[in-house]
Amino acid sequence: QVQLVEFGGGLVQAGGSLRLSCVASGRTFSNYAMGWFRQAPGKEREFVAAISWSDGSYTYYADSVKGRFTISRDNAKNTVYLQMNSLKPEDTAVYYCAARRLTTSRDYYDYDDWGQGTQVTVSS
């Protein structure tokens, strides 16, 4: 079990970039697969990206963000990142990071621990 805190959200213009960070507390961060999800008003929680445990050799992305977003992790800093480029208004949402022990998943209900979320707003 880990505790997660996201930060880095904000207001940007379309075409801009943001980097979200999620810092985990705990001694076994490398044993967790990490995911990013987002939820816009009136919509269901949506998978964005995930990265495998340990060295993060495997990454997964929703089709809507492929080529624009990059997930990475730095186990020495207990941190997972989401680099978001070429942002679109459709990316506006609250972004959450989540942790799941060992194996990755695209389903939110498979994740055990969640951060509080950080707002990303992309203006036209």
C-alpha positions as MATLAB code, in Angstrom:
seq = 'QVQLVEFGGGLVQAGGSLRLSCVASGRTFSNYAMGWFRQAPGKEREFVAAISWSDGSYTYYADSVKGRFTISRDNAKNTVYLQMNSLKPEDTAVYYCAARRLTTSRDYYDYDDWGQGTQVTVSS';
ca = [
       0.000    0.000    0.000;
       1.268    3.416   -0.975;
       0.111    6.979   -0.654;
       0.068    9.073   -3.818;
       0.101   12.808   -4.415;
      -0.269   14.355   -7.873;
       0.798   17.815   -8.899;
       1.627   19.760  -12.024;
      -1.810   20.458  -13.397;
      -2.948   23.851  -14.512;
      -4.393   25.941  -17.303;
      -2.751   25.861  -20.715;
      -3.656   26.842  -24.236;
      -4.329   24.253  -26.886;
      -1.072   22.969  -28.291;
       0.783   23.528  -25.057;
       2.429   21.083  -22.699;
       2.288   20.046  -19.079;
       4.109   17.470  -17.031;
       2.236   15.810  -14.232;
       4.041   14.193  -11.346;
       2.855   11.613   -8.870;
       4.948   11.070   -5.789;
       4.500    7.893   -3.781;
       5.382    7.246   -0.195;
       6.570    3.780    0.608;
       9.559    1.520    0.446;
       8.373   -0.751   -2.356;
       7.454    1.699   -5.105;
       9.276   -0.326   -7.739;
       6.958   -3.262   -7.068;
       3.934   -1.317   -8.294;
       2.629   -0.830  -11.753;
       1.418    2.726  -12.123;
      -1.401    4.195  -14.119;
      -2.846    7.544  -15.047;
      -6.575    8.035  -15.391;
      -8.688   11.077  -16.030;
     -12.259   12.101  -15.482;
     -14.052   14.980  -17.126;
     -17.309   16.431  -15.781;
     -20.229   14.169  -16.573;
     -18.014   11.407  -17.941;
     -16.711    8.133  -16.628;
     -13.171    7.641  -15.481;
     -10.950    7.000  -18.477;
      -7.686    5.148  -18.802;
      -4.831    7.290  -20.055;
      -1.541    5.459  -19.612;
       0.188    2.797  -17.570;
       3.715    1.637  -16.922;
       4.967   -1.711  -15.732;
       6.571   -2.366  -12.398;
      10.329   -2.435  -11.800;
      12.183   -0.784  -14.682;
       9.023    0.294  -16.485;
       9.917   -1.538  -19.664;
       6.319   -1.718  -20.825;
       4.043    1.222  -21.353;
       0.453    1.430  -22.513;
      -1.618    4.312  -23.804;
      -5.148    5.094  -24.688;
      -5.569    5.649  -28.404;
      -6.634    9.210  -27.766;
      -3.249   10.161  -26.308;
      -0.803    8.013  -28.268;
       1.963   10.083  -29.751;
       1.210   13.012  -27.463;
       1.587   11.698  -23.904;
       4.496    9.839  -22.364;
       4.478    7.981  -19.073;
       7.722    7.354  -17.236;
       8.944    6.498  -13.775;
      11.898    7.256  -11.584;
      12.067    4.679   -8.841;
      14.853    6.513   -7.051;
      12.442    9.420   -6.572;
       9.321    7.315   -6.030;
       7.744    9.266   -8.845;
       5.769    8.586  -11.983;
       5.363   11.262  -14.631;
       2.946   12.017  -17.394;
       4.379   14.304  -20.030;
       1.533   15.798  -22.027;
       2.277   17.530  -25.299;
       0.065   18.969  -28.004;
      -2.749   19.325  -25.541;
      -6.298   19.579  -26.788;
      -9.429   20.928  -25.131;
     -10.665   17.337  -25.004;
      -7.847   16.584  -22.563;
      -9.465   18.775  -19.937;
     -10.121   16.621  -16.890;
      -9.014   15.782  -13.406;
      -6.028   13.486  -13.704;
      -5.391   10.772  -11.157;
      -2.459    8.497  -10.642;
      -2.973    5.030   -9.280;
      -0.900    2.111   -8.089;
      -1.347   -1.607   -8.525;
       1.057   -4.196   -7.247;
       3.192   -5.768   -9.954;
       1.056   -6.151  -13.076;
      -0.416   -3.389  -15.191;
      -4.058   -2.878  -15.997;
      -6.252   -0.603  -18.067;
      -9.158   -0.926  -15.645;
      -9.533    1.533  -12.818;
     -11.007   -1.033  -10.469;
      -7.814   -3.072  -10.585;
      -5.873   -0.314   -8.856;
      -5.519   -0.250   -5.113;
      -4.261    3.215   -4.284;
      -5.183    6.582   -5.736;
      -4.002   10.123   -5.545;
      -6.269   13.082   -4.932;
      -6.208   14.266   -8.529;
      -4.915   17.352  -10.275;
      -6.917   19.546  -12.624;
      -5.799   20.009  -16.202;
      -7.651   22.602  -18.231;
      -6.883   23.225  -21.887;
      -8.360   26.341  -23.425;
      -9.229   26.781  -27.082;
];
